[in-house]
PDB file of C-alpha atoms in Angstrom:
ATOM      1  CA  MET A 166     122.318 163.951  88.612  1.00 66.00           C
ATOM      2  CA  THR A 167     122.385 162.488  85.259  1.00 84.00           C
ATOM      3  CA  LYS A 168     122.675 158.573  85.350  1.00 90.00           C
ATOM      4  CA  THR A 169     122.317 155.053  84.012  1.00 94.00           C
ATOM      5  CA  ARG A 170     122.914 151.220  84.510  1.00 96.00           C
ATOM      6  CA  HIS A 171     124.864 149.376  81.769  1.00 97.00           C
ATOM      7  CA  ALA A 172     123.283 146.729  80.375  1.00 95.00           C
ATOM      8  CA  LEU A 173     125.855 144.235  80.201  1.00 96.00           C
ATOM      9  CA  THR A 174     127.163 145.041  83.796  1.00 95.00           C
ATOM     10  CA  ASN A 175     124.740 146.405  86.162  1.00 97.00           C
ATOM     11  CA  ALA A 176     127.438 149.222  87.015  1.00 98.00           C
ATOM     12  CA  GLU A 177     125.860 152.745  87.426  1.00 98.00           C
ATOM     13  CA  TYR A 178     126.845 155.617  85.721  1.00 97.00           C
ATOM     14  CA  GLN A 179     126.752 159.182  87.092  1.00 95.00           C
ATOM     15  CA  ALA A 180     127.408 162.055  85.445  1.00 93.00           C
ATOM     16  CA  GLU A 181     129.064 164.608  88.377  1.00 92.00           C
ATOM     17  CA  SER A 182     129.525 167.450  85.682  1.00 89.00           C
ATOM     18  CA  PRO A 183     130.350 168.207  82.087  1.00 88.00           C
ATOM     19  CA  ASN A 184     133.867 166.740  82.269  1.00 92.00           C
ATOM     20  CA  SER A 185     133.217 163.465  84.408  1.00 95.00           C
ATOM     21  CA  VAL A 186     131.477 160.196  85.034  1.00 96.00           C
ATOM     22  CA  ARG A 187     131.759 158.302  88.566  1.00 98.00           C
ATOM     23  CA  VAL A 188     131.580 154.485  87.507  1.00 98.00           C
ATOM     24  CA  VAL A 189     129.993 152.540  90.732  1.00 98.00           C
ATOM     25  CA  ASP A 190     129.359 148.460  90.503  1.00 98.00           C
ATOM     26  CA  GLY A 191     129.201 147.678  94.211  1.00 96.00           C
ATOM     27  CA  ASP A 192     131.825 148.785  96.636  1.00 97.00           C
ATOM     28  CA  LYS A 193     133.897 149.698  93.828  1.00 98.00           C
ATOM     29  CA  TRP A 194     134.704 153.283  91.768  1.00 98.00           C
ATOM     30  CA  GLY A 195     136.291 155.086  89.145  1.00 98.00           C
ATOM     31  CA  LEU A 196     136.117 158.545  88.130  1.00 98.00           C
ATOM     32  CA  PHE A 197     136.607 158.939  84.089  1.00 98.00           C
ATOM     33  CA  ASP A 198     136.493 162.129  82.065  1.00 96.00           C
ATOM     34  CA  ARG A 199     134.059 162.836  79.404  1.00 94.00           C
ATOM     35  CA  TYR A 200     135.242 160.336  76.777  1.00 95.00           C
ATOM     36  CA  GLY A 201     135.998 157.053  78.919  1.00 97.00           C
ATOM     37  CA  GLY A 202     139.369 158.254  79.956  1.00 98.00           C
ATOM     38  CA  TRP A 203     140.348 157.051  83.613  1.00 98.00           C
ATOM     39  CA  LEU A 204     141.207 159.548  86.155  1.00 98.00           C
ATOM     40  CA  GLU A 205     140.984 157.655  90.031  1.00 98.00           C
ATOM     41  CA  GLY A 206     139.550 154.667  91.697  1.00 98.00           C
ATOM     42  CA  GLU A 207     139.398 151.503  91.628  1.00 98.00           C
ATOM     43  CA  ILE A 208     137.388 150.738  88.268  1.00 98.00           C
ATOM     44  CA  ARG A 209     139.862 151.676  85.843  1.00 98.00           C
ATOM     45  CA  GLN A 210     137.692 150.693  82.424  1.00 97.00           C
ATOM     46  CA  CYS A 211     134.264 151.787  81.760  1.00 98.00           C
ATOM     47  CA  ASP A 212     131.927 152.313  78.896  1.00 97.00           C
ATOM     48  CA  PRO A 213     133.060 155.052  76.704  1.00 96.00           C
ATOM     49  CA  GLN A 214     129.847 155.655  75.029  1.00 95.00           C
ATOM     50  CA  LEU A 215     128.234 155.723  78.063  1.00 95.00           C
ATOM     51  CA  CYS A 216     130.669 158.331  79.226  1.00 95.00           C
ATOM     52  CA  ILE A 217     129.542 160.478  75.621  1.00 93.00           C
ATOM     53  CA  TRP A 218     126.254 160.172  76.295  1.00 93.00           C
ATOM     54  CA  LEU A 219     125.988 160.972  79.880  1.00 92.00           C
ATOM     55  CA  THR A 220     128.365 164.057  79.833  1.00 90.00           C
ATOM     56  CA  GLY A 221     125.950 165.695  76.526  1.00 89.00           C
ATOM     57  CA  VAL A 222     122.979 165.025  78.583  1.00 80.00           C
ATOM     58  CA  PHE A 223     124.204 166.607  81.748  1.00 73.00           C
ATOM     59  CA  VAL A 224     125.224 169.402  79.522  1.00 72.00           C
ATOM     60  CA  VAL A 225     122.066 170.203  78.201  1.00 70.00           C
ATOM     61  CA  GLN A 226     120.454 170.104  81.320  1.00 71.00           C
ATOM     62  CA  GLU A 227     122.454 172.205  82.506  1.00 72.00           C
ATOM     63  CA  ARG A 228     121.752 174.526  80.158  1.00 68.00           C
ATOM     64  CA  THR A 229     117.759 173.871  80.576  1.00 71.00           C
ATOM     65  CA  ASN A 230     117.803 174.538  84.212  1.00 73.00           C
ATOM     66  CA  THR A 231     119.799 177.658  83.338  1.00 73.00           C
ATOM     67  CA  THR A 232     117.722 179.015  80.750  1.00 74.00           C
ATOM     68  CA  ALA A 233     114.673 178.208  83.288  1.00 73.00           C
ATOM     69  CA  LYS A 234     115.868 179.892  85.832  1.00 77.00           C
ATOM     70  CA  SER A 235     116.906 183.072  83.804  1.00 74.00           C
ATOM     71  CA  GLN A 236     112.981 183.032  82.732  1.00 74.00           C
ATOM     72  CA  GLU A 237     111.567 182.942  86.332  1.00 78.00           C
ATOM     73  CA  LYS A 238     113.634 186.471  86.922  1.00 77.00           C
ATOM     74  CA  GLN A 239     112.155 188.069  84.411  1.00 75.00           C
ATOM     75  CA  ARG A 240     108.841 187.316  85.406  1.00 70.00           C
TER      76      ARG A 240
END
């Protein structure tokens, strides 16, 4: 799972998939699309740049993991 903390709000941003980011701040949470659009939850605003960055990192990690697994199978 790819995650980071926001430098100003200290909320935790977690990429759950290439298309969604969960933001957790204390006992409140919000689910956002990869561009920072609100989907559900109590938190209705987020940093869209972090969402874009995290979902991009998530995609790269998924591809890296898939490539590594296929290389292991070829051995």
